[in-house]
Amino acid sequence: YTDDGFRGTALVLEVGERNLDEVYVRAAGADTWNDKAGSLRVPAGLTVRLCTEPGGSGRCWDFAESHPKLGNTYVGNDQASWVQVAKGTLPPVFACPRLLENDGYGVMFLEVCNDVSSFVGTPWNDKASSLLLPPGWVVRVCGDADYGGTCVDVKADTWKLGDTPVGSDRITSVRVVSRGPSSSSPAAITSGSWRCCAGSSPTRSTV
C-alpha cells in the first residue's frame, strides 16, 4: 500500500522478483512504485523481501506477516525499490543480530554472532540504541560486563532500546540465548565474536 495502515493504492504481486521502478502505480500513468510503499499485507505461507535499491541491494528485510507501518522497519517508509515474494521462507538477509547506534536502525551497526562478555575498551561500549534480529534469534543485552546489571532478552526487532529496561546507549555485554534455525555454526560465521560495518550497503570488515 502507498500509505501506512493498509491505506491508499494497493499493489498485488505474484511470486517472483521485481524492480519497483518497472511497476506502474496505474496502468496508464507514468508514476511507478519506486519509493512508494508505506504498509504491507503478507498472506499466510509467503515471505516478502523488500530492499531499498534495485536488484535486491541496499537495506533489505523479510516480512512473514503483515506490517501496518514500514516506517518502523529497517527498510523504512517510501524507501522500497525492489521486492521478492516467495513461498515459505527465504535465507536470512544477514547471518547474525545487529546492534545499531541510533534509534530506528540508523547508520553504524555491529553484527554480533556469538557471546560478547564485554565491550569495555571498544567503540561499541554504551553505543547501541536499536537492534535487528534474524528470524528465530534471541539475544540477552546487559548493562554491565559479564552479563551483569540490567538485562533484557530481545526476541524481535527493537526500534528503540530506550523503551526497554536496559535503555539506549547502555549495552556492555551480549549473550546469544538461541539461534535461528538456518544460522551457521559460530565458527563458520566469523573468527571472532563480532564484526562492524557502516552505511546502508557497507563492505564488511572483520574486527
PDB file of C-alpha atoms in Angstrom:
ATOM      1  CA  TYR A   1       0.000   0.000   0.000  1.00  0.00           C
ATOM      2  CA  THR A   2       1.119   3.567  -0.656  1.00  0.00           C
ATOM      3  CA  ASP A   3       0.113   4.684   2.862  1.00  0.00           C
ATOM      4  CA  ASP A   4       0.522   3.227   6.324  1.00  0.00           C
ATOM      5  CA  GLY A   5      -2.351   1.364   7.912  1.00  0.00           C
ATOM      6  CA  PHE A   6      -3.045  -0.560   4.675  1.00  0.00           C
ATOM      7  CA  ARG A   7      -4.496   2.568   3.068  1.00  0.00           C
ATOM      8  CA  GLY A   8      -4.064   4.227  -0.306  1.00  0.00           C
ATOM      9  CA  THR A   9      -3.368   2.479  -3.601  1.00  0.00           C
ATOM     10  CA  ALA A  10      -2.642  -1.250  -3.380  1.00  0.00           C
ATOM     11  CA  LEU A  11      -0.291  -3.397  -5.469  1.00  0.00           C
ATOM     12  CA  VAL A  12      -0.869  -7.164  -5.729  1.00  0.00           C
ATOM     13  CA  LEU A  13       2.237  -9.208  -6.581  1.00  0.00           C
ATOM     14  CA  GLU A  14       2.710 -12.799  -7.653  1.00  0.00           C
ATOM     15  CA  VAL A  15       5.607 -14.998  -6.506  1.00  0.00           C
ATOM     16  CA  GLY A  16       8.849 -13.684  -8.017  1.00  0.00           C
ATOM     17  CA  GLU A  17      11.156 -10.646  -8.031  1.00  0.00           C
ATOM     18  CA  ARG A  18      10.555  -7.147  -9.374  1.00  0.00           C
ATOM     19  CA  ASN A  19      12.316  -3.799  -9.508  1.00  0.00           C
ATOM     20  CA  LEU A  20       9.604  -1.406  -8.386  1.00  0.00           C
ATOM     21  CA  ASP A  21      10.674   1.304 -10.824  1.00  0.00           C
ATOM     22  CA  GLU A  22       9.332  -1.045 -13.513  1.00  0.00           C
ATOM     23  CA  VAL A  23       5.887  -1.400 -11.904  1.00  0.00           C
ATOM     24  CA  TYR A  24       3.430   1.430 -12.550  1.00  0.00           C
ATOM     25  CA  VAL A  25       1.038   2.683  -9.893  1.00  0.00           C
ATOM     26  CA  ARG A  26      -1.669   2.973 -12.550  1.00  0.00           C
ATOM     27  CA  ALA A  27      -1.688   1.180 -15.879  1.00  0.00           C
ATOM     28  CA  ALA A  28      -1.991   4.403 -17.884  1.00  0.00           C
ATOM     29  CA  GLY A  29       0.233   6.574 -15.664  1.00  0.00           C
ATOM     30  CA  ALA A  30       3.916   7.432 -15.617  1.00  0.00           C
ATOM     31  CA  ASP A  31       4.376   7.097 -11.852  1.00  0.00           C
ATOM     32  CA  THR A  32       5.995   3.889 -10.586  1.00  0.00           C
ATOM     33  CA  TRP A  33       6.031   2.039  -7.268  1.00  0.00           C
ATOM     34  CA  ASN A  34       9.649   3.028  -6.601  1.00  0.00           C
ATOM     35  CA  ASP A  35       9.873   4.569  -3.100  1.00  0.00           C
ATOM     36  CA  LYS A  36       6.106   4.361  -2.606  1.00  0.00           C
ATOM     37  CA  ALA A  37       5.378   1.513  -0.143  1.00  0.00           C
ATOM     38  CA  GLY A  38       4.026   2.539   3.257  1.00  0.00           C
ATOM     39  CA  SER A  39       2.485  -0.702   4.542  1.00  0.00           C
ATOM     40  CA  LEU A  40       2.381  -4.351   3.575  1.00  0.00           C
ATOM     41  CA  ARG A  41      -0.041  -7.277   3.777  1.00  0.00           C
ATOM     42  CA  VAL A  42       1.508 -10.763   3.607  1.00  0.00           C
ATOM     43  CA  PRO A  43      -0.763 -13.803   3.132  1.00  0.00           C
ATOM     44  CA  ALA A  44      -0.041 -16.884   5.230  1.00  0.00           C
ATOM     45  CA  GLY A  45       2.678 -19.116   3.816  1.00  0.00           C
ATOM     46  CA  LEU A  46       4.517 -16.352   1.944  1.00  0.00           C
ATOM     47  CA  THR A  47       7.592 -14.232   2.704  1.00  0.00           C
ATOM     48  CA  VAL A  48       8.168 -10.793   1.206  1.00  0.00           C
ATOM     49  CA  ARG A  49      11.653  -9.280   0.993  1.00  0.00           C
ATOM     50  CA  LEU A  50      11.871  -5.524   0.447  1.00  0.00           C
ATOM     51  CA  CYS A  51      15.109  -3.726  -0.431  1.00  0.00           C
ATOM     52  CA  THR A  52      15.898  -0.037  -0.792  1.00  0.00           C
ATOM     53  CA  GLU A  53      17.930  -0.410  -4.010  1.00  0.00           C
ATOM     54  CA  PRO A  54      17.135  -2.111  -7.351  1.00  0.00           C
ATOM     55  CA  GLY A  55      18.296  -5.661  -7.827  1.00  0.00           C
ATOM     56  CA  GLY A  56      17.914  -6.610  -4.173  1.00  0.00           C
ATOM     57  CA  SER A  57      20.658  -4.405  -2.701  1.00  0.00           C
ATOM     58  CA  GLY A  58      20.781  -1.643  -0.095  1.00  0.00           C
ATOM     59  CA  ARG A  59      18.875  -2.169   3.148  1.00  0.00           C
ATOM     60  CA  CYS A  60      16.778  -5.350   2.924  1.00  0.00           C
ATOM     61  CA  TRP A  61      14.387  -7.053   5.323  1.00  0.00           C
ATOM     62  CA  ASP A  62      11.986 -10.001   5.241  1.00  0.00           C
ATOM     63  CA  PHE A  63       8.336  -9.936   6.257  1.00  0.00           C
ATOM     64  CA  ALA A  64       6.478 -13.177   7.049  1.00  0.00           C
ATOM     65  CA  GLU A  65       3.420 -11.295   8.292  1.00  0.00           C
ATOM     66  CA  SER A  66       1.619  -8.061   7.547  1.00  0.00           C
ATOM     67  CA  HIS A  67       3.103  -4.764   8.706  1.00  0.00           C
ATOM     68  CA  PRO A  68       0.968  -1.603   9.017  1.00  0.00           C
ATOM     69  CA  LYS A  69       3.838   0.908   9.081  1.00  0.00           C
ATOM     70  CA  LEU A  70       7.011   0.285   7.103  1.00  0.00           C
ATOM     71  CA  GLY A  71       8.444   3.488   8.553  1.00  0.00           C
ATOM     72  CA  ASN A  72       9.060   1.498  11.751  1.00  0.00           C
ATOM     73  CA  THR A  73      11.138  -1.144   9.951  1.00  0.00           C
ATOM     74  CA  TYR A  74      14.703  -1.388   8.693  1.00  0.00           C
ATOM     75  CA  VAL A  75      13.554  -0.702   5.129  1.00  0.00           C
ATOM     76  CA  GLY A  76      11.663   2.467   6.027  1.00  0.00           C
ATOM     77  CA  ASN A  77       8.664   4.375   4.689  1.00  0.00           C
ATOM     78  CA  ASP A  78       8.640   5.177   0.955  1.00  0.00           C
ATOM     79  CA  GLN A  79      12.042   3.540   0.530  1.00  0.00           C
ATOM     80  CA  ALA A  80      11.420   0.159  -1.156  1.00  0.00           C
ATOM     81  CA  SER A  81      12.826  -0.172  -4.688  1.00  0.00           C
ATOM     82  CA  TRP A  82      12.830  -3.969  -5.083  1.00  0.00           C
ATOM     83  CA  VAL A  83      10.537  -6.764  -3.918  1.00  0.00           C
ATOM     84  CA  GLN A  84      10.708 -10.542  -3.795  1.00  0.00           C
ATOM     85  CA  VAL A  85       7.710 -12.723  -2.987  1.00  0.00           C
ATOM     86  CA  ALA A  86       8.498 -16.333  -2.081  1.00  0.00           C
ATOM     87  CA  LYS A  87       6.566 -19.352  -0.880  1.00  0.00           C
ATOM     88  CA  GLY A  88       7.739 -20.400   2.575  1.00  0.00           C
ATOM     89  CA  THR A  89      10.878 -18.764   3.964  1.00  0.00           C
ATOM     90  CA  LEU A  90      13.948 -17.125   2.441  1.00  0.00           C
ATOM     91  CA  PRO A  91      17.575 -17.401   3.561  1.00  0.00           C
ATOM     92  CA  PRO A  92      18.218 -14.710   6.211  1.00  0.00           C
ATOM     93  CA  VAL A  93      19.174 -11.265   4.931  1.00  0.00           C
ATOM     94  CA  PHE A  94      22.177 -11.398   7.247  1.00  0.00           C
ATOM     95  CA  ALA A  95      23.639 -14.103   9.435  1.00  0.00           C
ATOM     96  CA  CYS A  96      23.642 -12.571  12.915  1.00  0.00           C
ATOM     97  CA  PRO A  97      21.875  -9.946  15.066  1.00  0.00           C
ATOM     98  CA  ARG A  98      22.857  -6.329  14.533  1.00  0.00           C
ATOM     99  CA  LEU A  99      23.235  -3.613  17.139  1.00  0.00           C
ATOM    100  CA  LEU A 100      22.782  -0.132  15.639  1.00  0.00           C
ATOM    101  CA  GLU A 101      23.976   3.165  17.031  1.00  0.00           C
ATOM    102  CA  ASN A 102      20.785   5.221  16.529  1.00  0.00           C
ATOM    103  CA  ASP A 103      17.081   4.782  17.200  1.00  0.00           C
ATOM    104  CA  GLY A 104      15.273   3.486  14.133  1.00  0.00           C
ATOM    105  CA  TYR A 105      18.119   1.233  12.909  1.00  0.00           C
ATOM    106  CA  GLY A 106      20.326   4.145  11.933  1.00  0.00           C
ATOM    107  CA  VAL A 107      23.819   4.438  10.449  1.00  0.00           C
ATOM    108  CA  MET A 108      26.628   2.379  12.036  1.00  0.00           C
ATOM    109  CA  PHE A 109      25.940  -1.214  13.007  1.00  0.00           C
ATOM    110  CA  LEU A 110      27.713  -4.040  14.755  1.00  0.00           C
ATOM    111  CA  GLU A 111      26.984  -7.668  13.840  1.00  0.00           C
ATOM    112  CA  VAL A 112      27.111  -9.909  16.921  1.00  0.00           C
ATOM    113  CA  CYS A 113      27.405 -13.612  16.118  1.00  0.00           C
ATOM    114  CA  ASN A 114      28.477 -15.072  19.482  1.00  0.00           C
ATOM    115  CA  ASP A 115      28.526 -14.101  23.152  1.00  0.00           C
ATOM    116  CA  VAL A 116      30.383 -10.869  23.932  1.00  0.00           C
ATOM    117  CA  SER A 117      31.241 -10.650  27.638  1.00  0.00           C
ATOM    118  CA  SER A 118      32.365  -7.016  27.470  1.00  0.00           C
ATOM    119  CA  PHE A 119      32.516  -4.129  25.018  1.00  0.00           C
ATOM    120  CA  VAL A 120      34.579  -2.099  27.503  1.00  0.00           C
ATOM    121  CA  GLY A 121      37.572  -0.588  25.720  1.00  0.00           C
ATOM    122  CA  THR A 122      35.857  -0.759  22.307  1.00  0.00           C
ATOM    123  CA  PRO A 123      33.921   1.930  20.405  1.00  0.00           C
ATOM    124  CA  TRP A 124      30.705  -0.055  20.978  1.00  0.00           C
ATOM    125  CA  ASN A 125      30.529   0.155  24.749  1.00  0.00           C
ATOM    126  CA  ASP A 126      27.328   2.043  25.688  1.00  0.00           C
ATOM    127  CA  LYS A 127      26.723   2.721  21.990  1.00  0.00           C
ATOM    128  CA  ALA A 128      23.695   0.722  20.742  1.00  0.00           C
ATOM    129  CA  SER A 129      20.225   2.269  20.507  1.00  0.00           C
ATOM    130  CA  SER A 130      18.337  -0.244  18.313  1.00  0.00           C
ATOM    131  CA  LEU A 131      18.564  -3.926  17.406  1.00  0.00           C
ATOM    132  CA  LEU A 132      17.736  -6.150  14.413  1.00  0.00           C
ATOM    133  CA  LEU A 133      17.265  -9.919  14.755  1.00  0.00           C
ATOM    134  CA  PRO A 134      17.256 -12.577  12.018  1.00  0.00           C
ATOM    135  CA  PRO A 135      14.305 -14.989  12.346  1.00  0.00           C
ATOM    136  CA  GLY A 136      14.478 -17.292  15.370  1.00  0.00           C
ATOM    137  CA  TRP A 137      17.284 -15.485  17.214  1.00  0.00           C
ATOM    138  CA  VAL A 138      17.036 -14.349  20.844  1.00  0.00           C
ATOM    139  CA  VAL A 139      19.786 -12.275  22.467  1.00  0.00           C
ATOM    140  CA  ARG A 140      20.259 -11.040  26.032  1.00  0.00           C
ATOM    141  CA  VAL A 141      21.576  -7.483  26.229  1.00  0.00           C
ATOM    142  CA  CYS A 142      23.038  -6.311  29.542  1.00  0.00           C
ATOM    143  CA  GLY A 143      24.137  -3.013  31.005  1.00  0.00           C
ATOM    144  CA  ASP A 144      27.300  -4.349  32.695  1.00  0.00           C
ATOM    145  CA  ALA A 145      30.177  -6.597  31.661  1.00  0.00           C
ATOM    146  CA  ASP A 146      29.918 -10.376  32.091  1.00  0.00           C
ATOM    147  CA  TYR A 147      26.131 -10.257  31.557  1.00  0.00           C
ATOM    148  CA  GLY A 148      25.519  -8.281  34.732  1.00  0.00           C
ATOM    149  CA  GLY A 149      23.386  -5.302  35.627  1.00  0.00           C
ATOM    150  CA  THR A 150      20.013  -4.796  33.984  1.00  0.00           C
ATOM    151  CA  CYS A 151      19.437  -7.399  31.254  1.00  0.00           C
ATOM    152  CA  VAL A 152      16.683  -7.930  28.682  1.00  0.00           C
ATOM    153  CA  ASP A 153      16.024 -10.917  26.418  1.00  0.00           C
ATOM    154  CA  VAL A 154      15.212  -9.466  22.997  1.00  0.00           C
ATOM    155  CA  LYS A 155      13.126 -11.679  20.706  1.00  0.00           C
ATOM    156  CA  ALA A 156      12.133  -9.223  17.957  1.00  0.00           C
ATOM    157  CA  ASP A 157      13.446  -6.180  16.110  1.00  0.00           C
ATOM    158  CA  THR A 158      13.637  -3.262  18.529  1.00  0.00           C
ATOM    159  CA  TRP A 159      13.282   0.221  17.043  1.00  0.00           C
ATOM    160  CA  LYS A 160      14.303   1.971  20.272  1.00  0.00           C
ATOM    161  CA  LEU A 161      16.184   0.221  23.078  1.00  0.00           C
ATOM    162  CA  GLY A 162      15.379   3.241  25.215  1.00  0.00           C
ATOM    163  CA  ASP A 163      11.881   1.751  25.532  1.00  0.00           C
ATOM    164  CA  THR A 164      13.307  -1.357  27.249  1.00  0.00           C
ATOM    165  CA  PRO A 165      14.600  -1.650  30.833  1.00  0.00           C
ATOM    166  CA  VAL A 166      18.227  -1.775  29.669  1.00  0.00           C
ATOM    167  CA  GLY A 167      17.913   1.556  27.806  1.00  0.00           C
ATOM    168  CA  SER A 168      19.666   3.186  24.858  1.00  0.00           C
ATOM    169  CA  ASP A 169      23.446   3.644  24.869  1.00  0.00           C
ATOM    170  CA  ARG A 170      23.735   1.322  27.871  1.00  0.00           C
ATOM    171  CA  ILE A 171      24.735  -2.109  26.486  1.00  0.00           C
ATOM    172  CA  THR A 172      28.083  -3.523  27.645  1.00  0.00           C
ATOM    173  CA  SER A 173      27.627  -7.276  27.064  1.00  0.00           C
ATOM    174  CA  VAL A 174      25.514  -9.524  24.825  1.00  0.00           C
ATOM    175  CA  ARG A 175      24.671 -13.220  25.218  1.00  0.00           C
ATOM    176  CA  VAL A 176      23.163 -15.369  22.454  1.00  0.00           C
ATOM    177  CA  VAL A 177      20.182 -17.186  24.007  1.00  0.00           C
ATOM    178  CA  SER A 178      19.087 -19.007  20.854  1.00  0.00           C
ATOM    179  CA  ARG A 179      19.979 -19.037  17.176  1.00  0.00           C
ATOM    180  CA  GLY A 180      17.743 -19.088  14.147  1.00  0.00           C
ATOM    181  CA  PRO A 181      17.002 -22.426  12.502  1.00  0.00           C
ATOM    182  CA  SER A 182      19.085 -21.641   9.414  1.00  0.00           C
ATOM    183  CA  SER A 183      22.044 -19.939  11.137  1.00  0.00           C
ATOM    184  CA  SER A 184      25.590 -21.155  10.649  1.00  0.00           C
ATOM    185  CA  SER A 185      27.729 -22.510  13.448  1.00  0.00           C
ATOM    186  CA  PRO A 186      29.676 -19.836  15.356  1.00  0.00           C
ATOM    187  CA  ALA A 187      32.981 -20.946  13.819  1.00  0.00           C
ATOM    188  CA  ALA A 188      31.563 -20.683  10.315  1.00  0.00           C
ATOM    189  CA  ILE A 189      30.162 -17.203  10.923  1.00  0.00           C
ATOM    190  CA  THR A 190      33.328 -15.387  11.990  1.00  0.00           C
ATOM    191  CA  SER A 191      36.697 -15.915  13.583  1.00  0.00           C
ATOM    192  CA  GLY A 192      35.768 -13.502  16.381  1.00  0.00           C
ATOM    193  CA  SER A 193      32.645 -12.663  18.346  1.00  0.00           C
ATOM    194  CA  TRP A 194      31.603  -9.540  16.487  1.00  0.00           C
ATOM    195  CA  ARG A 195      32.212  -7.518  13.325  1.00  0.00           C
ATOM    196  CA  CYS A 196      31.376  -3.986  12.362  1.00  0.00           C
ATOM    197  CA  CYS A 197      30.220  -2.175   9.293  1.00  0.00           C
ATOM    198  CA  ALA A 198      28.975   1.307   8.391  1.00  0.00           C
ATOM    199  CA  GLY A 199      26.458   2.732   5.949  1.00  0.00           C
ATOM    200  CA  SER A 200      23.394   1.297   4.243  1.00  0.00           C
ATOM    201  CA  SER A 201      25.351  -1.039   1.930  1.00  0.00           C
ATOM    202  CA  PRO A 202      28.706  -1.442   3.670  1.00  0.00           C
ATOM    203  CA  THR A 203      31.713  -3.555   2.846  1.00  0.00           C
ATOM    204  CA  ARG A 204      32.072  -5.877   5.812  1.00  0.00           C
ATOM    205  CA  SER A 205      35.282  -5.950   7.784  1.00  0.00           C
ATOM    206  CA  THR A 206      36.052  -8.478  10.498  1.00  0.00           C
ATOM    207  CA  VAL A 207      37.149  -6.919  13.783  1.00  0.00           C
TER     208      VAL A 207
END
